[in-house]
Amino acid sequence: MRRLFAALLFAVFALVTSAVVTQSAASENKIILTVDGAVKAKTDFTLAEIEALGMATITTTTPFHDGVQTFEGVPLTKLMAAVGAHGDTARVVALNRYAMEIPISDFARYGVILASRRNGAPMEVKDKGPLFVIYPYDSSPDLKTETYYGRSVWQVRTITVQ
Ligand SMILES: Nc1nc2c(c(=O)[nH]1)N[C@H]1C(S)=C(S)[C@@H](COP(=O)(O)O)O[C@H]1N2
Ligand SMILES: [Mo]
């Protein structure tokens, strides 16, 4: 009886362990961003692949959060260079199909980032993640306008260069 119990316990442990390992491997390999359109090659990215391009930090208030926030993400200039973008506009589409066309000239002018972390941690979908277009709103009154709030797409899934 005791041996049966021990065997059962082991079986449950093994099942739970393999489920946890499978799930974390799935989230590591998950494609969270696709960049297509006027690019050298349509490219899918995992979170790790995006962050490996190099990160910049923006510390600012936003209309979407309480208090000063620190965002880290790849500069959109770097992402565009990485895919060989040749266009004037980035059509940024969210998980919920919200879409906004952003002039690519914004990226260098304002140092816009595709934020993947807020205050050090990756952002959950329910926290407007995993990717959020962030401008340095506090750096200029021009950025504290509906135009740039509208370009601040959260839950980004696809960027089409056109
Ligand atoms: N994914 C997603 N991002 C979005 C939106 C949206 O509906 N979905 N609305 C945009 C617009 S038009 C503005 S003005 C701001 C609105 O932010 P708020 O809903 O927190 O006021 O977010 C922008 N980013
Ligand atoms: Mo808006």
PDB file of C-alpha atoms and ligand atoms in Angstrom:
ATOM      1  CA  MET A   1       0.000   0.000   0.000  1.00  0.00           C
ATOM      2  CA  ARG A   2       2.774   2.404   0.938  1.00  0.00           C
ATOM      3  CA  ARG A   3       4.675   1.531  -2.235  1.00  0.00           C
ATOM      4  CA  LEU A   4       1.588   2.118  -4.332  1.00  0.00           C
ATOM      5  CA  PHE A   5       1.121   5.495  -2.673  1.00  0.00           C
ATOM      6  CA  ALA A   6       4.772   6.413  -3.282  1.00  0.00           C
ATOM      7  CA  ALA A   7       4.482   5.379  -6.956  1.00  0.00           C
ATOM      8  CA  LEU A   8       1.332   7.441  -7.368  1.00  0.00           C
ATOM      9  CA  LEU A   9       2.947  10.462  -5.752  1.00  0.00           C
ATOM     10  CA  PHE A  10       5.918  10.115  -8.083  1.00  0.00           C
ATOM     11  CA  ALA A  11       3.667   9.872 -11.135  1.00  0.00           C
ATOM     12  CA  VAL A  12       1.807  13.054 -10.176  1.00  0.00           C
ATOM     13  CA  PHE A  13       5.102  14.868  -9.532  1.00  0.00           C
ATOM     14  CA  ALA A  14       6.489  13.807 -12.931  1.00  0.00           C
ATOM     15  CA  LEU A  15       3.335  14.940 -14.733  1.00  0.00           C
ATOM     16  CA  VAL A  16       3.281  18.356 -13.074  1.00  0.00           C
ATOM     17  CA  THR A  17       7.006  18.882 -13.714  1.00  0.00           C
ATOM     18  CA  SER A  18       6.736  18.051 -17.405  1.00  0.00           C
ATOM     19  CA  ALA A  19       3.698  20.349 -17.785  1.00  0.00           C
ATOM     20  CA  VAL A  20       5.601  23.263 -16.202  1.00  0.00           C
ATOM     21  CA  VAL A  21       8.698  22.648 -18.357  1.00  0.00           C
ATOM     22  CA  THR A  22       6.565  22.441 -21.531  1.00  0.00           C
ATOM     23  CA  GLN A  23       4.782  25.690 -20.699  1.00  0.00           C
ATOM     24  CA  SER A  24       7.947  27.724 -20.053  1.00  0.00           C
ATOM     25  CA  ALA A  25       9.535  26.386 -23.250  1.00  0.00           C
ATOM     26  CA  ALA A  26       6.392  27.449 -25.134  1.00  0.00           C
ATOM     27  CA  SER A  27       6.564  31.013 -23.774  1.00  0.00           C
ATOM     28  CA  GLU A  28      10.302  31.239 -24.598  1.00  0.00           C
ATOM     29  CA  ASN A  29       9.670  30.198 -28.202  1.00  0.00           C
ATOM     30  CA  LYS A  30       6.489  32.180 -28.656  1.00  0.00           C
ATOM     31  CA  ILE A  31       6.407  34.546 -31.652  1.00  0.00           C
ATOM     32  CA  ILE A  32       5.137  37.853 -30.284  1.00  0.00           C
ATOM     33  CA  LEU A  33       5.977  40.200 -33.181  1.00  0.00           C
ATOM     34  CA  THR A  34       5.921  39.975 -36.971  1.00  0.00           C
ATOM     35  CA  VAL A  35       7.437  42.720 -39.130  1.00  0.00           C
ATOM     36  CA  ASP A  36       6.452  42.591 -42.805  1.00  0.00           C
ATOM     37  CA  GLY A  37       5.697  44.772 -45.840  1.00  0.00           C
ATOM     38  CA  ALA A  38       8.517  46.888 -47.324  1.00  0.00           C
ATOM     39  CA  VAL A  39      11.304  44.946 -45.583  1.00  0.00           C
ATOM     40  CA  LYS A  40      14.175  42.768 -46.788  1.00  0.00           C
ATOM     41  CA  ALA A  41      12.476  39.701 -45.332  1.00  0.00           C
ATOM     42  CA  LYS A  42       9.320  39.250 -43.295  1.00  0.00           C
ATOM     43  CA  THR A  43      10.576  38.477 -39.782  1.00  0.00           C
ATOM     44  CA  ASP A  44       9.022  36.816 -36.737  1.00  0.00           C
ATOM     45  CA  PHE A  45      10.445  37.634 -33.314  1.00  0.00           C
ATOM     46  CA  THR A  46      10.326  36.082 -29.855  1.00  0.00           C
ATOM     47  CA  LEU A  47      10.692  38.399 -26.844  1.00  0.00           C
ATOM     48  CA  ALA A  48      14.344  37.323 -26.438  1.00  0.00           C
ATOM     49  CA  GLU A  49      15.093  38.037 -30.104  1.00  0.00           C
ATOM     50  CA  ILE A  50      13.623  41.549 -29.851  1.00  0.00           C
ATOM     51  CA  GLU A  51      15.530  42.343 -26.656  1.00  0.00           C
ATOM     52  CA  ALA A  52      18.797  41.023 -28.182  1.00  0.00           C
ATOM     53  CA  LEU A  53      18.664  43.876 -30.739  1.00  0.00           C
ATOM     54  CA  GLY A  54      19.596  46.253 -27.909  1.00  0.00           C
ATOM     55  CA  MET A  55      17.504  48.163 -25.424  1.00  0.00           C
ATOM     56  CA  ALA A  56      16.966  51.835 -24.629  1.00  0.00           C
ATOM     57  CA  THR A  57      15.227  53.325 -21.602  1.00  0.00           C
ATOM     58  CA  ILE A  58      12.539  56.023 -21.413  1.00  0.00           C
ATOM     59  CA  THR A  59      11.538  57.404 -18.026  1.00  0.00           C
ATOM     60  CA  THR A  60       8.355  59.465 -18.259  1.00  0.00           C
ATOM     61  CA  THR A  61       4.791  59.961 -17.153  1.00  0.00           C
ATOM     62  CA  THR A  62       2.140  58.704 -19.598  1.00  0.00           C
ATOM     63  CA  PRO A  63      -1.624  59.167 -19.969  1.00  0.00           C
ATOM     64  CA  PHE A  64      -1.969  55.418 -19.363  1.00  0.00           C
ATOM     65  CA  HIS A  65      -0.279  54.991 -15.953  1.00  0.00           C
ATOM     66  CA  ASP A  66      -0.123  56.664 -12.540  1.00  0.00           C
ATOM     67  CA  GLY A  67       3.211  58.312 -11.771  1.00  0.00           C
ATOM     68  CA  VAL A  68       6.599  58.200 -13.466  1.00  0.00           C
ATOM     69  CA  GLN A  69       7.351  54.918 -15.260  1.00  0.00           C
ATOM     70  CA  THR A  70      10.567  53.415 -16.613  1.00  0.00           C
ATOM     71  CA  PHE A  71      10.174  51.618 -19.945  1.00  0.00           C
ATOM     72  CA  GLU A  72      12.805  49.541 -21.688  1.00  0.00           C
ATOM     73  CA  GLY A  73      12.573  48.415 -25.281  1.00  0.00           C
ATOM     74  CA  VAL A  74      14.285  48.257 -28.634  1.00  0.00           C
ATOM     75  CA  PRO A  75      14.506  51.659 -30.331  1.00  0.00           C
ATOM     76  CA  LEU A  76      12.190  51.478 -33.357  1.00  0.00           C
ATOM     77  CA  THR A  77      15.059  52.851 -35.513  1.00  0.00           C
ATOM     78  CA  LYS A  78      17.037  49.701 -34.594  1.00  0.00           C
ATOM     79  CA  LEU A  79      14.121  47.371 -35.298  1.00  0.00           C
ATOM     80  CA  MET A  80      13.582  49.014 -38.720  1.00  0.00           C
ATOM     81  CA  ALA A  81      17.315  48.657 -39.535  1.00  0.00           C
ATOM     82  CA  ALA A  82      17.316  45.003 -38.405  1.00  0.00           C
ATOM     83  CA  VAL A  83      14.597  44.059 -40.913  1.00  0.00           C
ATOM     84  CA  GLY A  84      15.934  46.291 -43.717  1.00  0.00           C
ATOM     85  CA  ALA A  85      12.847  48.531 -43.781  1.00  0.00           C
ATOM     86  CA  HIS A  86      12.461  50.809 -46.811  1.00  0.00           C
ATOM     87  CA  GLY A  87       9.289  52.826 -46.359  1.00  0.00           C
ATOM     88  CA  ASP A  88       7.884  56.026 -44.851  1.00  0.00           C
ATOM     89  CA  THR A  89       5.147  54.602 -42.656  1.00  0.00           C
ATOM     90  CA  ALA A  90       4.832  51.839 -40.082  1.00  0.00           C
ATOM     91  CA  ARG A  91       1.333  50.422 -39.770  1.00  0.00           C
ATOM     92  CA  VAL A  92       1.246  49.107 -36.191  1.00  0.00           C
ATOM     93  CA  VAL A  93      -1.508  46.587 -35.437  1.00  0.00           C
ATOM     94  CA  ALA A  94      -2.512  45.440 -31.943  1.00  0.00           C
ATOM     95  CA  LEU A  95      -3.829  42.084 -30.721  1.00  0.00           C
ATOM     96  CA  ASN A  96      -7.342  43.599 -30.675  1.00  0.00           C
ATOM     97  CA  ARG A  97      -6.882  44.857 -34.295  1.00  0.00           C
ATOM     98  CA  TYR A  98      -6.506  48.482 -33.221  1.00  0.00           C
ATOM     99  CA  ALA A  99      -4.202  49.922 -35.905  1.00  0.00           C
ATOM    100  CA  MET A 100      -2.335  53.176 -36.361  1.00  0.00           C
ATOM    101  CA  GLU A 101      -0.036  54.445 -39.115  1.00  0.00           C
ATOM    102  CA  ILE A 102       3.099  56.060 -37.680  1.00  0.00           C
ATOM    103  CA  PRO A 103       5.518  58.154 -39.781  1.00  0.00           C
ATOM    104  CA  ILE A 104       8.885  56.362 -39.585  1.00  0.00           C
ATOM    105  CA  SER A 105      10.528  59.803 -39.187  1.00  0.00           C
ATOM    106  CA  ASP A 106       9.078  59.865 -35.615  1.00  0.00           C
ATOM    107  CA  PHE A 107      11.395  57.031 -34.584  1.00  0.00           C
ATOM    108  CA  ALA A 108      14.664  58.990 -34.907  1.00  0.00           C
ATOM    109  CA  ARG A 109      13.146  62.394 -34.093  1.00  0.00           C
ATOM    110  CA  TYR A 110      11.769  61.311 -30.717  1.00  0.00           C
ATOM    111  CA  GLY A 111      13.715  58.129 -29.907  1.00  0.00           C
ATOM    112  CA  VAL A 112      10.513  56.059 -29.882  1.00  0.00           C
ATOM    113  CA  ILE A 113      10.864  52.558 -28.383  1.00  0.00           C
ATOM    114  CA  LEU A 114       8.888  49.351 -28.669  1.00  0.00           C
ATOM    115  CA  ALA A 115       8.735  48.820 -24.912  1.00  0.00           C
ATOM    116  CA  SER A 116       8.871  45.215 -23.664  1.00  0.00           C
ATOM    117  CA  ARG A 117       9.423  46.042 -19.980  1.00  0.00           C
ATOM    118  CA  ARG A 118       7.813  48.434 -17.536  1.00  0.00           C
ATOM    119  CA  ASN A 119       9.663  49.135 -14.286  1.00  0.00           C
ATOM    120  CA  GLY A 120      11.980  46.192 -14.987  1.00  0.00           C
ATOM    121  CA  ALA A 121       9.408  43.456 -15.654  1.00  0.00           C
ATOM    122  CA  PRO A 122       7.956  42.099 -18.917  1.00  0.00           C
ATOM    123  CA  MET A 123       4.393  43.383 -19.470  1.00  0.00           C
ATOM    124  CA  GLU A 124       1.461  40.971 -19.414  1.00  0.00           C
ATOM    125  CA  VAL A 125      -1.265  41.359 -22.054  1.00  0.00           C
ATOM    126  CA  LYS A 126      -3.570  42.625 -19.277  1.00  0.00           C
ATOM    127  CA  ASP A 127      -0.892  45.258 -18.492  1.00  0.00           C
ATOM    128  CA  LYS A 128      -0.980  46.527 -22.133  1.00  0.00           C
ATOM    129  CA  GLY A 129       1.884  44.182 -23.074  1.00  0.00           C
ATOM    130  CA  PRO A 130       3.791  42.397 -24.318  1.00  0.00           C
ATOM    131  CA  LEU A 131       4.849  45.298 -26.606  1.00  0.00           C
ATOM    132  CA  PHE A 132       3.886  48.972 -26.297  1.00  0.00           C
ATOM    133  CA  VAL A 133       4.957  51.901 -28.542  1.00  0.00           C
ATOM    134  CA  ILE A 134       6.289  54.497 -26.092  1.00  0.00           C
ATOM    135  CA  TYR A 135       7.303  58.112 -26.789  1.00  0.00           C
ATOM    136  CA  PRO A 136       9.244  60.252 -24.245  1.00  0.00           C
ATOM    137  CA  TYR A 137       6.085  62.263 -23.491  1.00  0.00           C
ATOM    138  CA  ASP A 138       7.704  64.417 -20.801  1.00  0.00           C
ATOM    139  CA  SER A 139      10.459  65.606 -23.187  1.00  0.00           C
ATOM    140  CA  SER A 140       8.202  67.907 -25.247  1.00  0.00           C
ATOM    141  CA  PRO A 141       4.717  69.469 -24.990  1.00  0.00           C
ATOM    142  CA  ASP A 142       4.192  68.386 -28.625  1.00  0.00           C
ATOM    143  CA  LEU A 143       4.116  64.765 -27.454  1.00  0.00           C
ATOM    144  CA  LYS A 144       1.382  65.413 -24.880  1.00  0.00           C
ATOM    145  CA  THR A 145      -1.239  65.519 -27.610  1.00  0.00           C
ATOM    146  CA  GLU A 146      -3.871  63.189 -29.018  1.00  0.00           C
ATOM    147  CA  THR A 147      -1.724  62.620 -32.148  1.00  0.00           C
ATOM    148  CA  TYR A 148       1.035  60.904 -30.169  1.00  0.00           C
ATOM    149  CA  TYR A 149      -1.282  59.233 -27.658  1.00  0.00           C
ATOM    150  CA  GLY A 150      -3.045  57.645 -30.634  1.00  0.00           C
ATOM    151  CA  ARG A 151       0.311  56.409 -31.989  1.00  0.00           C
ATOM    152  CA  SER A 152       1.074  54.845 -28.597  1.00  0.00           C
ATOM    153  CA  VAL A 153      -0.246  51.431 -29.604  1.00  0.00           C
ATOM    154  CA  TRP A 154      -0.222  48.810 -26.852  1.00  0.00           C
ATOM    155  CA  GLN A 155      -0.499  45.018 -27.232  1.00  0.00           C
ATOM    156  CA  VAL A 156       1.417  45.358 -30.520  1.00  0.00           C
ATOM    157  CA  ARG A 157       1.426  42.186 -32.635  1.00  0.00           C
ATOM    158  CA  THR A 158       2.375  43.217 -36.217  1.00  0.00           C
ATOM    159  CA  ILE A 159       4.246  46.064 -37.878  1.00  0.00           C
ATOM    160  CA  THR A 160       3.800  46.494 -41.636  1.00  0.00           C
ATOM    161  CA  VAL A 161       6.254  48.866 -43.322  1.00  0.00           C
ATOM    162  CA  GLN A 162       4.732  50.711 -46.247  1.00  0.00           C
TER     163      GLN A 162
HETATM  164  N1  LIG B   1      -3.990  48.477 -28.571  1.00  0.00           N
HETATM  165  C1  LIG B   1      -4.539  49.705 -28.505  1.00  0.00           C
HETATM  166  N2  LIG B   1      -3.713  50.780 -28.354  1.00  0.00           N
HETATM  167  C2  LIG B   1      -4.250  52.035 -28.301  1.00  0.00           C
HETATM  168  C3  LIG B   1      -5.628  52.234 -28.447  1.00  0.00           C
HETATM  169  C4  LIG B   1      -6.447  51.063 -28.587  1.00  0.00           C
HETATM  170  O1  LIG B   1      -7.693  51.159 -28.688  1.00  0.00           O
HETATM  171  N3  LIG B   1      -5.879  49.838 -28.602  1.00  0.00           N
HETATM  172  N4  LIG B   1      -6.118  53.558 -28.487  1.00  0.00           N
HETATM  173  C5  LIG B   1      -5.145  54.640 -28.841  1.00  0.00           C
HETATM  174  C6  LIG B   1      -5.685  56.009 -28.749  1.00  0.00           C
HETATM  175  S1  LIG B   1      -6.606  56.641 -30.041  1.00  0.00           S
HETATM  176  C7  LIG B   1      -5.397  56.801 -27.671  1.00  0.00           C
HETATM  177  S2  LIG B   1      -5.841  58.437 -27.579  1.00  0.00           S
HETATM  178  C8  LIG B   1      -4.795  56.211 -26.507  1.00  0.00           C
HETATM  179  C9  LIG B   1      -5.949  56.154 -25.523  1.00  0.00           C
HETATM  180  O2  LIG B   1      -5.533  55.696 -24.291  1.00  0.00           O
HETATM  181  P1  LIG B   1      -6.618  55.537 -23.104  1.00  0.00           P
HETATM  182  O3  LIG B   1      -7.688  54.596 -23.627  1.00  0.00           O
HETATM  183  O4  LIG B   1      -5.852  54.959 -21.969  1.00  0.00           O
HETATM  184  O5  LIG B   1      -7.135  56.912 -22.844  1.00  0.00           O
HETATM  185  O6  LIG B   1      -4.231  54.891 -26.698  1.00  0.00           O
HETATM  186  C10 LIG B   1      -3.901  54.481 -28.024  1.00  0.00           C
HETATM  187  N5  LIG B   1      -3.425  53.119 -28.099  1.00  0.00           N
HETATM  188 MO    MO B   2      -7.190  58.740 -29.458  1.00  0.00          MO
END
